[in-house]
PDB file of C-alpha atoms in Angstrom:
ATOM      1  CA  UNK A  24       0.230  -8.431 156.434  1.00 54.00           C
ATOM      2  CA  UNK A  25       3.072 -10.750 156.985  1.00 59.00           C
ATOM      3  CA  UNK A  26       1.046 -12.999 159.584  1.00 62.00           C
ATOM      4  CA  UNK A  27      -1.708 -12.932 157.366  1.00 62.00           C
ATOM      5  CA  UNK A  28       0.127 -14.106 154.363  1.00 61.00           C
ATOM      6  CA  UNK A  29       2.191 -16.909 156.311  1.00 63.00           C
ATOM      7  CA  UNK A  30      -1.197 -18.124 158.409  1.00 61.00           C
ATOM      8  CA  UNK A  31      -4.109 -18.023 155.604  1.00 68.00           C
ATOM      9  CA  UNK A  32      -2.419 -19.181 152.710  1.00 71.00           C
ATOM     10  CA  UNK A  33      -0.807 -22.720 152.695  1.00 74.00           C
ATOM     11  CA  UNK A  34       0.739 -22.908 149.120  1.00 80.00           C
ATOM     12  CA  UNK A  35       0.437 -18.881 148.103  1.00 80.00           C
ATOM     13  CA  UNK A  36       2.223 -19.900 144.704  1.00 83.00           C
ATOM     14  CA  UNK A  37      -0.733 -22.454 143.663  1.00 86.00           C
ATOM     15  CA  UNK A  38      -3.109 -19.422 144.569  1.00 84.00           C
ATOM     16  CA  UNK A  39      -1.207 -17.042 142.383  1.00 84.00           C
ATOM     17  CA  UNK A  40      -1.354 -19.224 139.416  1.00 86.00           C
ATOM     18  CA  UNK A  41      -5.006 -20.113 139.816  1.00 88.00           C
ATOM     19  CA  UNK A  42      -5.736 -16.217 139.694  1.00 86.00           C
ATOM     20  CA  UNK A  43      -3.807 -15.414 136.912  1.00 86.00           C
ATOM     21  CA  UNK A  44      -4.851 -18.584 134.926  1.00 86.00           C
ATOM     22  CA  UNK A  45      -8.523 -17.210 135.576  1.00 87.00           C
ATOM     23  CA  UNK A  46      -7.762 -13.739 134.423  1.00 85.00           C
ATOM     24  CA  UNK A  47      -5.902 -14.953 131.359  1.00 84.00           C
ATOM     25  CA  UNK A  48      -8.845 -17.719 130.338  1.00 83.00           C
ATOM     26  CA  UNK A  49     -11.629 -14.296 131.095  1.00 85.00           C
ATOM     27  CA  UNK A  50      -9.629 -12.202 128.447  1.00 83.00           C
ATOM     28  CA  UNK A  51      -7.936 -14.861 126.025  1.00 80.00           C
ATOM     29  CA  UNK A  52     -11.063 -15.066 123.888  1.00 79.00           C
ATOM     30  CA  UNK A  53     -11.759 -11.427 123.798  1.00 83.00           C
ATOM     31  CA  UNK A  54      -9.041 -11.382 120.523  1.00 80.00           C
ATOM     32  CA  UNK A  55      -7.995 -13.475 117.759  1.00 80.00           C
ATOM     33  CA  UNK A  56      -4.800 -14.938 117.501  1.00 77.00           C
ATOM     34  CA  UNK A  57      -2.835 -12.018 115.723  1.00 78.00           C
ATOM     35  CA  UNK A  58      -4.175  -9.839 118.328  1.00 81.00           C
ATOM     36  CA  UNK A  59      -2.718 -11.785 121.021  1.00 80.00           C
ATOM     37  CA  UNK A  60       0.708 -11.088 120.216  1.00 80.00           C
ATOM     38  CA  UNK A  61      -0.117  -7.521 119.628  1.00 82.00           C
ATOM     39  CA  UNK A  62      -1.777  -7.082 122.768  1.00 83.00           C
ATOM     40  CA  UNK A  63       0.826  -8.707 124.968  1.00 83.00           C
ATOM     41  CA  UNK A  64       1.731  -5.366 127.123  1.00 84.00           C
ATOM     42  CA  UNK A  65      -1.490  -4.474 128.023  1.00 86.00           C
ATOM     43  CA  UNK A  66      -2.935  -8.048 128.811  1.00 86.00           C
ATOM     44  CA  UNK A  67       0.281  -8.151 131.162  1.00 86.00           C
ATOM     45  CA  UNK A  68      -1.119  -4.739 133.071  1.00 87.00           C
ATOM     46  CA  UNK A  69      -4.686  -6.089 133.527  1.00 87.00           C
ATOM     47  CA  UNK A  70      -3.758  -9.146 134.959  1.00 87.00           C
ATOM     48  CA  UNK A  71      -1.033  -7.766 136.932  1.00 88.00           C
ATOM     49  CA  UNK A  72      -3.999  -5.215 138.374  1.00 88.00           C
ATOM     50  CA  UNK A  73      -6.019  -8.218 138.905  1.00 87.00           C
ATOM     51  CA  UNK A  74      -3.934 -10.432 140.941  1.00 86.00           C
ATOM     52  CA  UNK A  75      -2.831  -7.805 142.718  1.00 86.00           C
ATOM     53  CA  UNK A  76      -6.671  -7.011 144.055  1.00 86.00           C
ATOM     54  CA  UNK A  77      -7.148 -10.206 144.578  1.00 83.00           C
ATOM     55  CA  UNK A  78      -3.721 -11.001 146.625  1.00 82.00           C
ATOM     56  CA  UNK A  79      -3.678  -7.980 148.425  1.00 82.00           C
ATOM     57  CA  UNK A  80      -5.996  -9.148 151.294  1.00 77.00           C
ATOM     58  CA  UNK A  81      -3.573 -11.736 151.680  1.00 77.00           C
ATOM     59  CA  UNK A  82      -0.722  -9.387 152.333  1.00 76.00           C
ATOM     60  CA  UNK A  83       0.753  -9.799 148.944  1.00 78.00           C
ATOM     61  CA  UNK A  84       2.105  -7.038 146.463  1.00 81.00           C
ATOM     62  CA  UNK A  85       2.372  -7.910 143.184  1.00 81.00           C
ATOM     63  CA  UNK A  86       5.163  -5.450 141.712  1.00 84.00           C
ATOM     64  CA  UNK A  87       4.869  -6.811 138.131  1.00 82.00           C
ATOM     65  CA  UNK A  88       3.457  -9.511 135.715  1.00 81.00           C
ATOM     66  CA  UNK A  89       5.037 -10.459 132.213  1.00 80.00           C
ATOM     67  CA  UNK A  90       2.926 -12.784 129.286  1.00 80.00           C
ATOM     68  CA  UNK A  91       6.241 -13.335 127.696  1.00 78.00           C
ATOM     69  CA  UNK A  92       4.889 -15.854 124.737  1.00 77.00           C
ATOM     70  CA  UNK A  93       1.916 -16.960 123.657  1.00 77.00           C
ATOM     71  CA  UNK A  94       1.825 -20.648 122.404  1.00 78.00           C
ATOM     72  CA  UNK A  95      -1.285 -21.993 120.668  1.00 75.00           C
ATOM     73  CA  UNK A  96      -2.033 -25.448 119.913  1.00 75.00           C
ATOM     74  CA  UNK A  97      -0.232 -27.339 117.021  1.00 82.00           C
ATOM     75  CA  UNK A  98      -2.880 -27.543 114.379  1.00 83.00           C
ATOM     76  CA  UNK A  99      -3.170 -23.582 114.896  1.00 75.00           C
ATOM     77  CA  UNK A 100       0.495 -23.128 114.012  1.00 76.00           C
ATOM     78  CA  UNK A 101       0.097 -25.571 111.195  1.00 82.00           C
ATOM     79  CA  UNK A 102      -2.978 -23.671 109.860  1.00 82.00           C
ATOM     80  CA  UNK A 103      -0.923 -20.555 110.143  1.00 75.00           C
ATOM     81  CA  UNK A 104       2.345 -21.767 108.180  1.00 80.00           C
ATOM     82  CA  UNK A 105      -0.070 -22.838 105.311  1.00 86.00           C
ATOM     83  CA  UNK A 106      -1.739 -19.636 105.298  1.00 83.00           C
ATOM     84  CA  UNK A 107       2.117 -17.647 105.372  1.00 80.00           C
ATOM     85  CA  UNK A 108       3.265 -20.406 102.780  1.00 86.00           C
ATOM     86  CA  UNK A 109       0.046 -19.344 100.457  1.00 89.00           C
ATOM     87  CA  UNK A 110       0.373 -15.901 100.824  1.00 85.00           C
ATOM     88  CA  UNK A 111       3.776 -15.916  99.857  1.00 87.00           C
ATOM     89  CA  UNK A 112       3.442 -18.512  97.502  1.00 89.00           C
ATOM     90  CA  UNK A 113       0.643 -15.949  95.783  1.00 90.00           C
ATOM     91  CA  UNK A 114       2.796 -12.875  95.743  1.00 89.00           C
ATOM     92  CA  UNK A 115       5.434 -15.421  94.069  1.00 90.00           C
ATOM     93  CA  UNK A 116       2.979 -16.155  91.697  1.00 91.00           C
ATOM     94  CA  UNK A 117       2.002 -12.993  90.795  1.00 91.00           C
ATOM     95  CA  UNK A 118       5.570 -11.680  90.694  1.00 91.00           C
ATOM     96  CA  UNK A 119       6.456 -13.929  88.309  1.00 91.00           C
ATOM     97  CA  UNK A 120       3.397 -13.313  85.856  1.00 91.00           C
ATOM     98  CA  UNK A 121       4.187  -9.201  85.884  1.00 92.00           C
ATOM     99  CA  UNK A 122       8.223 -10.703  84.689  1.00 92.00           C
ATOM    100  CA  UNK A 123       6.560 -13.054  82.280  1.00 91.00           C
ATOM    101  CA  UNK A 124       4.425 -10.028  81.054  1.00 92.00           C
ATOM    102  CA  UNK A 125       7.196  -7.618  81.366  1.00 92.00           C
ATOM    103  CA  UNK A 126       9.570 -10.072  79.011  1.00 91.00           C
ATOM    104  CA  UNK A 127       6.861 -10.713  76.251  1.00 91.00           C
ATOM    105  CA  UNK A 128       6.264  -6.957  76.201  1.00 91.00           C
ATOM    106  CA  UNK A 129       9.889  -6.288  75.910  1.00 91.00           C
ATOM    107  CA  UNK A 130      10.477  -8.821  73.297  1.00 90.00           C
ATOM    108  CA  UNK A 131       7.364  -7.069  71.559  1.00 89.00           C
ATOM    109  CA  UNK A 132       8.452  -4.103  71.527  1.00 89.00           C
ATOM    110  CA  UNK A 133      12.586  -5.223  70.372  1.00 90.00           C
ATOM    111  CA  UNK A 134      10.719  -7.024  67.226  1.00 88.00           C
ATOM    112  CA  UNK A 135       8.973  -4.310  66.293  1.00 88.00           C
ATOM    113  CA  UNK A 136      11.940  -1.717  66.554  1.00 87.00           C
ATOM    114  CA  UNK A 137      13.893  -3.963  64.429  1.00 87.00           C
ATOM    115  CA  UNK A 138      11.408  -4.467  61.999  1.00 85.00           C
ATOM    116  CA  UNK A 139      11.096  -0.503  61.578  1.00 85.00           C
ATOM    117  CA  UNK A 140      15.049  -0.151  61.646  1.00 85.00           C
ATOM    118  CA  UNK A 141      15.193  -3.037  58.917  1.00 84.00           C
ATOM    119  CA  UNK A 142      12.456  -0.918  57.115  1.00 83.00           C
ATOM    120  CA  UNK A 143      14.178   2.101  57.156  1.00 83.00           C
ATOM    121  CA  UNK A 144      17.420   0.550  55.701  1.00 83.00           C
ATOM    122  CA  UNK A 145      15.273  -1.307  53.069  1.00 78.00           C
ATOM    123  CA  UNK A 146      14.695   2.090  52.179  1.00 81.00           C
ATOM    124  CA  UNK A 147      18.356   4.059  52.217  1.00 83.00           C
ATOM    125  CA  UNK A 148      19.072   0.869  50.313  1.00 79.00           C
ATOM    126  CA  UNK A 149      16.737   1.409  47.457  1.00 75.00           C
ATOM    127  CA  UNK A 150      17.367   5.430  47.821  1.00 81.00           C
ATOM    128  CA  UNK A 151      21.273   4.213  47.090  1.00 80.00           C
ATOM    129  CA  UNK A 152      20.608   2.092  43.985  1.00 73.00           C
ATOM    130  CA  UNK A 153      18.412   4.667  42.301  1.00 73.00           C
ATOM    131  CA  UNK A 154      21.289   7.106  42.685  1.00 79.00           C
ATOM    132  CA  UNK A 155      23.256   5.062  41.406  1.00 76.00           C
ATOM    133  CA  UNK A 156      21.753   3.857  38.500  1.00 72.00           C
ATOM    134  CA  UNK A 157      20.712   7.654  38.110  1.00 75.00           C
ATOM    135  CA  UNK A 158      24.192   8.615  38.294  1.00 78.00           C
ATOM    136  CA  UNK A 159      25.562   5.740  35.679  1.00 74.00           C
ATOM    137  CA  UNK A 160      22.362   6.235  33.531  1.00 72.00           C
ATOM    138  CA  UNK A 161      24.040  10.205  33.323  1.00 76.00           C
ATOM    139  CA  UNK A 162      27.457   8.864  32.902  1.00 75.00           C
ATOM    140  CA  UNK A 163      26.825   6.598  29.980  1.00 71.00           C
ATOM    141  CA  UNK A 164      24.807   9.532  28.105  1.00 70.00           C
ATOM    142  CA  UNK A 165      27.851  11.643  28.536  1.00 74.00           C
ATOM    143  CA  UNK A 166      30.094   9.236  27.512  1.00 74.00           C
ATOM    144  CA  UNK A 167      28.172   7.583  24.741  1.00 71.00           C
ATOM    145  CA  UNK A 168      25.494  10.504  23.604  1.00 72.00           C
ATOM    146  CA  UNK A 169      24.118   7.916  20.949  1.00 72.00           C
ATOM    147  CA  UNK A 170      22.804   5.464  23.538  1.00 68.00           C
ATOM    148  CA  UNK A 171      19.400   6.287  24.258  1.00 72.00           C
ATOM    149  CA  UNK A 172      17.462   5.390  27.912  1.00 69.00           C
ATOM    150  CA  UNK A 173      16.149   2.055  26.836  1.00 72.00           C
ATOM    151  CA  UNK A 174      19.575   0.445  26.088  1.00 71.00           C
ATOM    152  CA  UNK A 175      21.422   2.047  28.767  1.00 70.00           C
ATOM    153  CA  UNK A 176      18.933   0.819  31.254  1.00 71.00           C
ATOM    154  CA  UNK A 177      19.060  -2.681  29.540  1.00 73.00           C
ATOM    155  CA  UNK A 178      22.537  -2.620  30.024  1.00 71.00           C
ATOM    156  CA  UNK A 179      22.574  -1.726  33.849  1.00 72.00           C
ATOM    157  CA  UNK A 180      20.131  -4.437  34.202  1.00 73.00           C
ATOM    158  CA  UNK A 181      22.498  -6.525  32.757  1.00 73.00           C
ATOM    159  CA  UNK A 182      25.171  -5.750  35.153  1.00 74.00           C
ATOM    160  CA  UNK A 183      23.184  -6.316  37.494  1.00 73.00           C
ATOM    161  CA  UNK A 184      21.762  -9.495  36.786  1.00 71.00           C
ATOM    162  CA  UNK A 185      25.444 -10.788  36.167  1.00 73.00           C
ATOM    163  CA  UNK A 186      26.514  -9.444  39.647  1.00 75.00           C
ATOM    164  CA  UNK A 187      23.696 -11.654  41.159  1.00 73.00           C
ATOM    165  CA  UNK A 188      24.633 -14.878  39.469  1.00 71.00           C
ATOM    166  CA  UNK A 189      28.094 -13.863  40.889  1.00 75.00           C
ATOM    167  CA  UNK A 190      27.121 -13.890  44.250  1.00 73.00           C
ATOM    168  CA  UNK A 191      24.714 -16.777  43.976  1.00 70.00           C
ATOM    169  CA  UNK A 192      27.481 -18.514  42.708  1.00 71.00           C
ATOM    170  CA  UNK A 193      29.403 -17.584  45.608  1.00 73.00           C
ATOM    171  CA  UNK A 194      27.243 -18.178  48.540  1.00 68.00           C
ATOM    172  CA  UNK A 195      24.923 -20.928  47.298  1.00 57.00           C
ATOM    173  CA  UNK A 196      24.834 -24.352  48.717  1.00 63.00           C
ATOM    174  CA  UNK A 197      23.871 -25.428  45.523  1.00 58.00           C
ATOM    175  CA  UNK A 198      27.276 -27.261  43.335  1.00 58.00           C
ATOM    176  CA  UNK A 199      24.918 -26.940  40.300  1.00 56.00           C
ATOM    177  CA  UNK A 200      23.071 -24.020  39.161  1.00 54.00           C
ATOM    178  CA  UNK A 201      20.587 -23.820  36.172  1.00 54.00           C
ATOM    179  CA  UNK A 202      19.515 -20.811  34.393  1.00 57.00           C
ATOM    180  CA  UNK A 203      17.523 -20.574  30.539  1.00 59.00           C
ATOM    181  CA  UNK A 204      19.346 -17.932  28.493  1.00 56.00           C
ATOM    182  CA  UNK A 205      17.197 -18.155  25.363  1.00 56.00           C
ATOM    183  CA  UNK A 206      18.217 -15.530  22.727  1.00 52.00           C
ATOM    184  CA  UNK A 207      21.188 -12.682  22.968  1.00 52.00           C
ATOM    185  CA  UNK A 208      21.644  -9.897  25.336  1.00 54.00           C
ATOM    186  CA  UNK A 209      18.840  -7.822  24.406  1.00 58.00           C
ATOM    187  CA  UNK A 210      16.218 -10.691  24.887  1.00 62.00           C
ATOM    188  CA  UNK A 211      17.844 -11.591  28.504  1.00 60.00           C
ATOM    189  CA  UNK A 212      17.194  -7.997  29.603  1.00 60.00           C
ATOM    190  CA  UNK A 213      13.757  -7.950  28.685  1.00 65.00           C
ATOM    191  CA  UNK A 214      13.500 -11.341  30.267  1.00 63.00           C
ATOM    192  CA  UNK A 215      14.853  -9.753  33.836  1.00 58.00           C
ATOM    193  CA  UNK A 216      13.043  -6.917  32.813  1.00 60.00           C
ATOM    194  CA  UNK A 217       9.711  -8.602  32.327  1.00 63.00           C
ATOM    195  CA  UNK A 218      10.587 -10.552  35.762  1.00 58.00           C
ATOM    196  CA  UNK A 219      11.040  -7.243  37.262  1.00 54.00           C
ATOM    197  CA  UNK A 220       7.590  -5.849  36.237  1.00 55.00           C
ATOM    198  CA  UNK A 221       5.892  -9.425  37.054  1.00 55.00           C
ATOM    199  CA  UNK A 222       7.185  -9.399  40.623  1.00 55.00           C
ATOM    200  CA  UNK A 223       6.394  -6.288  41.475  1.00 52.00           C
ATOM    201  CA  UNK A 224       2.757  -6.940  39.822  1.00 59.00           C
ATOM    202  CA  UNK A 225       2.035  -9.852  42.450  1.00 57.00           C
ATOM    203  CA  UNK A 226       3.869  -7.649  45.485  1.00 54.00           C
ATOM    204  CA  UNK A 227       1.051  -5.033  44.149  1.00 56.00           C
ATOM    205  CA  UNK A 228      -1.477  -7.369  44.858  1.00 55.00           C
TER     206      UNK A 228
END
């Protein structure tokens, strides 16, 4: 085996490569390129088996063969990077819509939770003032039984109206503020009272 391999092989090397060169060209197109690297292993084993048959009558024992990278031309790694760089560049994209969606559906949500909770207090505040005028209405008849309902509720509204141009007063921007007071007491309650009953006609409507 020795004799034969030293007499009828001058450059045993060159004869090596061209066999495993023709075994790897035979199987190379057999899978695409992610199948390549997956199949690494057992490419390595069937042209190890191959060379081997093939070197054997020359006295040669091929104990092992490795395919330890596979390199394909430039343009295929550039048409690979672009289609990584889209794939991620869609999962990105579609990340960032499901946030988008996820923040407008939060925000939803918040506004109309504070709308119900602003609601609700709207309410216990309108509860509070009819007790309250309910309660003072029931004071002022025990404290002045010759009042009736009319005049006691003109005078609340009265308060009322006073404690408003208070705070207006207080808060306003304004440095001047205008108001028509025609007539006494009684004819500015009807007046709020009339405004009253007119604003709640167009909230009616």
């Amino acid at each position: 085996a020795v004799q034969e391999a030293f007499y009828s092989i001058s450059d045993p090397v060159a004869l090596i490569t061209s066999y495993v060169y023709n075994s790897i060209r035979g199987k190379i197109p057999l899978y695409n390129l992610d199948e390549l690297f997956q199949e690494r292993a057992s490419l390595s084993t069937q042209m190890k088996e191959e060379v081997d048959a093939q070197m054997a009558s020359y006295g040669f024992d091929i104990p092992s063969a490795l395919i330890s990278n596979v390199e394909p031309a430039p343009s295929v790694r550039d048409a690979i990077n672009k289609i990584q760089m889209c794939r991620r560049m869609k999962a990105a994209a579609v990340d960032e819509a499901e946030a988008h969606k996820i923040r407008v559906v939060k925000a939803a949500e918040a506004d109309a939770e504070s709308k119900r909770l602003s609601g609700v207090g709207l309410a216990e505040q309108r509860k509070a003032i009819v007790a309250g005028l309910q309660e003072s209405v029931e004071q002022f008849q025990q404290g002045i039984p010759g009042m009736s309902n009319d005049q006691i509720m003109s005078l609340l509204l009265l308060n009322q109206y006073f404690d408003t141009l208070k705070d207006v007063a207080q808060t306003s921007t304004s440095s001047t503020l205008f108001l028509s007071h025609a007539g006494g007491l009684d004819q500015v309650a009807t007046q709020v009272t009339g405004g009253i009953i007119h604003s709640e006609s167009h909230k009616s409507k």
